[in-house]
PDB file of C-alpha atoms in Angstrom:
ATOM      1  CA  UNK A   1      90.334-136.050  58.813  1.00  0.00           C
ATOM      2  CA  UNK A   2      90.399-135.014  54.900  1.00  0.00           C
ATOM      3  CA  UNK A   3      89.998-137.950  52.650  1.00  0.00           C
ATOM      4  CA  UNK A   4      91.788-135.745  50.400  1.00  0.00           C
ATOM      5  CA  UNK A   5      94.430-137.672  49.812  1.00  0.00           C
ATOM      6  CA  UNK A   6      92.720-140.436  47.946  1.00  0.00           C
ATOM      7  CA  UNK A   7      92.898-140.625  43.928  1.00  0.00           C
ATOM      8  CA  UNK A   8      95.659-142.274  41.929  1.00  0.00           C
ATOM      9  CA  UNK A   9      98.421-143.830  43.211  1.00  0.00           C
ATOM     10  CA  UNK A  10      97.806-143.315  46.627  1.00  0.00           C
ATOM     11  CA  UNK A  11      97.739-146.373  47.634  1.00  0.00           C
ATOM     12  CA  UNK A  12     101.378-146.225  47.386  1.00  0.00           C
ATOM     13  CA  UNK A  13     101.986-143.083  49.018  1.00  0.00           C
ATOM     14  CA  UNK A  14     104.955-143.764  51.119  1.00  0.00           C
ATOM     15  CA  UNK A  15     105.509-139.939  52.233  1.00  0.00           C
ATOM     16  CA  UNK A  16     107.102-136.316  51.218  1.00  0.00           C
ATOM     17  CA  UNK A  17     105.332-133.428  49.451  1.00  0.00           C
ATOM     18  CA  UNK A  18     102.896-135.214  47.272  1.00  0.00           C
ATOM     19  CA  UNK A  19     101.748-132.946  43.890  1.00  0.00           C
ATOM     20  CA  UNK A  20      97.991-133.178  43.629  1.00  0.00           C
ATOM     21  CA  UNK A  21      95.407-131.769  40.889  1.00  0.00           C
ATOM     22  CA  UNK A  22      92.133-131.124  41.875  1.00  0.00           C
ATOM     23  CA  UNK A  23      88.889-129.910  39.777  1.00  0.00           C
ATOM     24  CA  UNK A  24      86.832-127.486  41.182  1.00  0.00           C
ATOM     25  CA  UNK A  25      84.111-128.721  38.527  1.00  0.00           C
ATOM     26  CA  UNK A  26      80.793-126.631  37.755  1.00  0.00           C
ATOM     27  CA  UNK A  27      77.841-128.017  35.734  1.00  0.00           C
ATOM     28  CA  UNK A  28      75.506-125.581  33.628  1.00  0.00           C
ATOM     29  CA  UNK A  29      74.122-124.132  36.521  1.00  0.00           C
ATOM     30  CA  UNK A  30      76.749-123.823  38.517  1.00  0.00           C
ATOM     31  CA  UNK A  31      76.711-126.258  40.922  1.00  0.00           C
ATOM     32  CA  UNK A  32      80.037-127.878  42.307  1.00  0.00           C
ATOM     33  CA  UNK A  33      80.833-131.716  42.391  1.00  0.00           C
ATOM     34  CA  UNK A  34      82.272-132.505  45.789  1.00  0.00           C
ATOM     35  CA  UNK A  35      83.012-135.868  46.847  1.00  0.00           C
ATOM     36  CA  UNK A  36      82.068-137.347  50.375  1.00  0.00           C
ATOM     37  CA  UNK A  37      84.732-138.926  52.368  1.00  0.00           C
ATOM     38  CA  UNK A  38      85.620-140.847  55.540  1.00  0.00           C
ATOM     39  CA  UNK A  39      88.181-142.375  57.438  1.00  0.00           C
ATOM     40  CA  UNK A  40      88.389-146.054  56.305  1.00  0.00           C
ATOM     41  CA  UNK A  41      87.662-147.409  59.367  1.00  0.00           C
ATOM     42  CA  UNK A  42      85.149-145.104  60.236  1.00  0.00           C
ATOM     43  CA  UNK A  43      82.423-143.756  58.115  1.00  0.00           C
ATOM     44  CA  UNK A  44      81.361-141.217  60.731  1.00  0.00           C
ATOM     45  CA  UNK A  45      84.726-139.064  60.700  1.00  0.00           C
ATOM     46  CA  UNK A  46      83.324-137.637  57.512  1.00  0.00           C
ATOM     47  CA  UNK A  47      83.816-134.550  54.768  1.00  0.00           C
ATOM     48  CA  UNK A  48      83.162-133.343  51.415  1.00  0.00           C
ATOM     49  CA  UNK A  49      86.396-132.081  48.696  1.00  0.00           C
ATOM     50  CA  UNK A  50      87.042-131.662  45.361  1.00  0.00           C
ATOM     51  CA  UNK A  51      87.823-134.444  43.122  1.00  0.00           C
ATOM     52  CA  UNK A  52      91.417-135.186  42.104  1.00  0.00           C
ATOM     53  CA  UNK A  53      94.593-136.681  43.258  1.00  0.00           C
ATOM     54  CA  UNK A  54      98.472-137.263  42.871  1.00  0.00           C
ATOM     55  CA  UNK A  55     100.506-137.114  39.846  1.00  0.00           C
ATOM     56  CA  UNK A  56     101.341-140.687  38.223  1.00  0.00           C
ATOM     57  CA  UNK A  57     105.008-141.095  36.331  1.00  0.00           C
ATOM     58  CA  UNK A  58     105.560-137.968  34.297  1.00  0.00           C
ATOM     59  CA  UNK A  59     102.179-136.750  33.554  1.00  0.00           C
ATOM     60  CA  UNK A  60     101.366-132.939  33.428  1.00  0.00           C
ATOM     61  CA  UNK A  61      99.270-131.406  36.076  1.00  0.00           C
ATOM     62  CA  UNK A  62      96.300-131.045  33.505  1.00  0.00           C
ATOM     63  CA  UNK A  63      96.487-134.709  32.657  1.00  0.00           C
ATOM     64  CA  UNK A  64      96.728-135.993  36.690  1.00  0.00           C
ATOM     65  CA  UNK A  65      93.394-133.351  36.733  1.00  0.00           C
ATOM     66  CA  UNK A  66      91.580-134.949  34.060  1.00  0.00           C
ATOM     67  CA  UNK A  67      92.608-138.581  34.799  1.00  0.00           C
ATOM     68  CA  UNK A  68      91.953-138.152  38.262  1.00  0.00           C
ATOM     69  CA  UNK A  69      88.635-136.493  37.253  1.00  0.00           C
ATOM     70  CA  UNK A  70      87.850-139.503  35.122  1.00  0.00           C
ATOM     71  CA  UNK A  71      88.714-142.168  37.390  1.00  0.00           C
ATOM     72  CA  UNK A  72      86.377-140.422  40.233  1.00  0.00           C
ATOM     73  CA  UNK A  73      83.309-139.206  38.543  1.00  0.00           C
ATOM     74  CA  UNK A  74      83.188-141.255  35.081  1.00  0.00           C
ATOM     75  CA  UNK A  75      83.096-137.501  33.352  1.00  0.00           C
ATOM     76  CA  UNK A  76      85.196-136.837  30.838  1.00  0.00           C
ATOM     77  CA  UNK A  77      83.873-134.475  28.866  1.00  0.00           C
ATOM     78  CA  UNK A  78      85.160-131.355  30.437  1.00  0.00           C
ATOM     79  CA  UNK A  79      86.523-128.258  29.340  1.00  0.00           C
ATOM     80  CA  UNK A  80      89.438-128.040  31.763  1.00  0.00           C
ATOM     81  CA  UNK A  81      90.145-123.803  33.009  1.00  0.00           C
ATOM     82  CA  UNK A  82      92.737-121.980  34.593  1.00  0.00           C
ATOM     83  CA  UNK A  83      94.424-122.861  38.155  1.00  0.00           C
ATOM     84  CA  UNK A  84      92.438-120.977  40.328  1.00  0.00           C
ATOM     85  CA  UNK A  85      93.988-121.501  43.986  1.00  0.00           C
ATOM     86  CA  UNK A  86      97.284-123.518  45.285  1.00  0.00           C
ATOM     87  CA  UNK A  87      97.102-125.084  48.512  1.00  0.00           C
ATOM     88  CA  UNK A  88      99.891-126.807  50.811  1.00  0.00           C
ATOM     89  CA  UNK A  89      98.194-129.021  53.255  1.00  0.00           C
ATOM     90  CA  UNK A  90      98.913-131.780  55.864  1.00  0.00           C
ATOM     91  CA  UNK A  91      97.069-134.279  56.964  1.00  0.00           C
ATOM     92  CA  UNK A  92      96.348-137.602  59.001  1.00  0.00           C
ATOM     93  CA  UNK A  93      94.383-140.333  56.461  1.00  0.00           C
ATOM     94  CA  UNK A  94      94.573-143.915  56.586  1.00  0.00           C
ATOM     95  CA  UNK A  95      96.937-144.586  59.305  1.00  0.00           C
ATOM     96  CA  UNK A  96      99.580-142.257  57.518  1.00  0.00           C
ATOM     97  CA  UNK A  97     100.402-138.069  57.109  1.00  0.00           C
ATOM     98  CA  UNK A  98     100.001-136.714  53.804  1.00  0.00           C
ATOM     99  CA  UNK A  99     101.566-133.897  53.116  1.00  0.00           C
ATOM    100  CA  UNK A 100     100.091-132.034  49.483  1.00  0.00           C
ATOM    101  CA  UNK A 101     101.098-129.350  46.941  1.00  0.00           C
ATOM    102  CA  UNK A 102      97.576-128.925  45.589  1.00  0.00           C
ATOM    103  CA  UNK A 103      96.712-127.197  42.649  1.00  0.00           C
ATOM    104  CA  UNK A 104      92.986-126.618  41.712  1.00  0.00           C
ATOM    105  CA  UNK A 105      91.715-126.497  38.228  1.00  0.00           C
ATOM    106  CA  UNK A 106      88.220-124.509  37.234  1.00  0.00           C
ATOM    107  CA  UNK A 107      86.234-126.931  34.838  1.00  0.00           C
ATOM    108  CA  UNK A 108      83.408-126.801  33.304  1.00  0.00           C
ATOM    109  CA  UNK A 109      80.798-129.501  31.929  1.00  0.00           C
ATOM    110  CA  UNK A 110      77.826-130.359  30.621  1.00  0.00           C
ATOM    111  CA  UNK A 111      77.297-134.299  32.278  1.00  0.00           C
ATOM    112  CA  UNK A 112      75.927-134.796  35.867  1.00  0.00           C
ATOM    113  CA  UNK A 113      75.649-138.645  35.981  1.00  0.00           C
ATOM    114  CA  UNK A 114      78.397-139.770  37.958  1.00  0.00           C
ATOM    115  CA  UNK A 115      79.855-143.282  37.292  1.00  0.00           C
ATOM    116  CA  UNK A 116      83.273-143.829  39.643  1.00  0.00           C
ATOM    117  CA  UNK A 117      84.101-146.889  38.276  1.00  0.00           C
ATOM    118  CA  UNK A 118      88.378-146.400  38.253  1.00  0.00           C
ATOM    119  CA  UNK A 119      88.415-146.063  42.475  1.00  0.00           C
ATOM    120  CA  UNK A 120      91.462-147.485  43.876  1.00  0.00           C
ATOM    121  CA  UNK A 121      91.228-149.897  46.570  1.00  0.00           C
ATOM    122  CA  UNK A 122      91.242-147.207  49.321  1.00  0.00           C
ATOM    123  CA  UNK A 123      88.854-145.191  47.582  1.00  0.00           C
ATOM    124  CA  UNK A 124      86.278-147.919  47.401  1.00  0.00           C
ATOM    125  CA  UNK A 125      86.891-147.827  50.790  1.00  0.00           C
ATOM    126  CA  UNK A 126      86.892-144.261  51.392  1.00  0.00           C
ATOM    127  CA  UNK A 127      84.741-142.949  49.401  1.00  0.00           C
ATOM    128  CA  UNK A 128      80.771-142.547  49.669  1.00  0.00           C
ATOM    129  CA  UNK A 129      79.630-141.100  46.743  1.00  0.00           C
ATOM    130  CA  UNK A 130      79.302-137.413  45.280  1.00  0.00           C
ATOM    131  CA  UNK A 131      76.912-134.599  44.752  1.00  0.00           C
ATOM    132  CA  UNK A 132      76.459-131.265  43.316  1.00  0.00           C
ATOM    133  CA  UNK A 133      76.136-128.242  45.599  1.00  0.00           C
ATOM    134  CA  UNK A 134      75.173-124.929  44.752  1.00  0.00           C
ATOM    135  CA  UNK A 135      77.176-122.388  46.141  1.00  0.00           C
ATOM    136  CA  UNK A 136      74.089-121.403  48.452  1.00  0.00           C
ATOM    137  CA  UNK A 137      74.017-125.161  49.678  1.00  0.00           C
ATOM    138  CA  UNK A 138      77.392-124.696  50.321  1.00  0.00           C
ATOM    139  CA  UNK A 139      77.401-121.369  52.383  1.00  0.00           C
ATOM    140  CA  UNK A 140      74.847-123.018  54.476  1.00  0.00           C
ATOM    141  CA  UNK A 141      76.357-126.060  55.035  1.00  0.00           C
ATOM    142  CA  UNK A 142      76.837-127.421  58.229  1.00  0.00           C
ATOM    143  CA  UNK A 143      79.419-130.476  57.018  1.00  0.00           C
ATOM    144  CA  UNK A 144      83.161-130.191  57.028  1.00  0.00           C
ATOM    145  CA  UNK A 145      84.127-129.008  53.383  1.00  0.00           C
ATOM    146  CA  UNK A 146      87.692-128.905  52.022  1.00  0.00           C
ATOM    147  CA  UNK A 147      89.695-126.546  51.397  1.00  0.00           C
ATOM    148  CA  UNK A 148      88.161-124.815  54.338  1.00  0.00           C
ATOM    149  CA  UNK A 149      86.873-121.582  52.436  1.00  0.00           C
ATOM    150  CA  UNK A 150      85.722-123.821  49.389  1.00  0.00           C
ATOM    151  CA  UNK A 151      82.165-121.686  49.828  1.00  0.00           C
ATOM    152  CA  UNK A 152      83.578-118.308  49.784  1.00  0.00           C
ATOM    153  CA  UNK A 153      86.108-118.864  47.048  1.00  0.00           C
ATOM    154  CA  UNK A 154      83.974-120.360  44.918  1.00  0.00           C
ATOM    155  CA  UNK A 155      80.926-117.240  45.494  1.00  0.00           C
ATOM    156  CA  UNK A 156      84.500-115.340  44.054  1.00  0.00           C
ATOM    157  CA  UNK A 157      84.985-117.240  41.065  1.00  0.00           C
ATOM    158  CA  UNK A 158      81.345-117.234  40.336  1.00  0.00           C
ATOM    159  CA  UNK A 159      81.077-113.482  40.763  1.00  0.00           C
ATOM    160  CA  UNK A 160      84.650-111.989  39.196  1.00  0.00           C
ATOM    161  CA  UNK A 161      85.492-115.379  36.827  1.00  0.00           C
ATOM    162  CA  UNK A 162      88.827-117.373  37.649  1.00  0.00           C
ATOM    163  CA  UNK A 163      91.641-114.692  39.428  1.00  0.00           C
ATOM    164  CA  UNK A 164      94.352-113.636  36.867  1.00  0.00           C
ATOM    165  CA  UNK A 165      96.884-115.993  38.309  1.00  0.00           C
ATOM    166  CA  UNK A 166      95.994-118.363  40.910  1.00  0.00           C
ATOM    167  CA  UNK A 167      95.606-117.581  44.190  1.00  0.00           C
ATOM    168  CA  UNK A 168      97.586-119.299  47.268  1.00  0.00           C
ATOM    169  CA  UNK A 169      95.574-120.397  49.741  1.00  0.00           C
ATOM    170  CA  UNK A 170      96.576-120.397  53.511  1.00  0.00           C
ATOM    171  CA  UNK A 171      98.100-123.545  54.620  1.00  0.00           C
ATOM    172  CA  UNK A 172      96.020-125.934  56.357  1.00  0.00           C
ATOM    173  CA  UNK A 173      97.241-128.864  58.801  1.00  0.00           C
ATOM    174  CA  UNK A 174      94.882-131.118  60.699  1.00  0.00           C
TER     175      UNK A 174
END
């Protein structure tokens, strides 16, 4: 099940249509950052997604993207893009459904070193570390990889550059 959810305040996700900001972020040679997650409890029910997570207070979408991006990876020297995709998903995590408006940001950046040293509680928990995939790695991959067309939508971007507006992915619900 998607560790999506974590980032931010979602420790105190208590239910509803959550807003989320995600970063598809891509280094000088175009590799992505995806983050590995599991089920709390159980490190086997794995995946790989994008960093980001939920809106805190009255921030802006942008801000939750580059907070969230901050928090996660330590990088904040990013030059944050266009919204390239919308997503609404549903999902079992943690014990609970989350339900997500997700919005995902292009970003680009010249640092690799990860350091996620603002991980909530059920992050730390959560969360296994990161890597950067080329979009070859990715096509190949045999691991479960959110959103589920991550590979072929990024080959997209990387081909035409970011859509004119974004474009709205089909729903997903695990």
């Amino acid at each position: 099940m998607p560790a999506e959810a974590v980032g931010g305040a979602d420790d105190a996700y208590t239910g509803g249509v959550r807003r989320v900001s995600r970063v598809v972020l891509l280094d000088p040679e175009d590799r992505i950052l995806l983050l590995h997650g599991h089920e709390p409890d159980d490190p086997a029910a794995d995946w790989w997604f994008t960093p980001g997570g939920g809106l805190e207070g009255d921030e802006t979408r942008e801000e939750a993207a580059l907070r969230e991006l901050a928090e996660e990876t330590g990088i904040t020297e990013v030059e944050l893009g266009p919204v390239l995709w919308r997503r609404s998903c549903s999902f079992p995590f943690a014990g609970r459904r989350w339900d997500q408006d997700e919005w995902y940001y292009l970003a680009r950046t010249e640092t690799t070193e990860i350091r996620a040293t603002g991980l909530t509680e059920l992050e730390r928990r959560s969360v296994a570390g990161a890597r950067w995939w080329t979009c070859q790695e990715l096509t190949q991959a045999h691991e479960t990889v959110y959103p589920t067309r991550l590979a072929e939508l990024l080959l997209k971007v990387l081909d035409e550059g970011p859509p004119p507006r974004p474009e709205v992915l089909d729903t997903e619900i695990v």
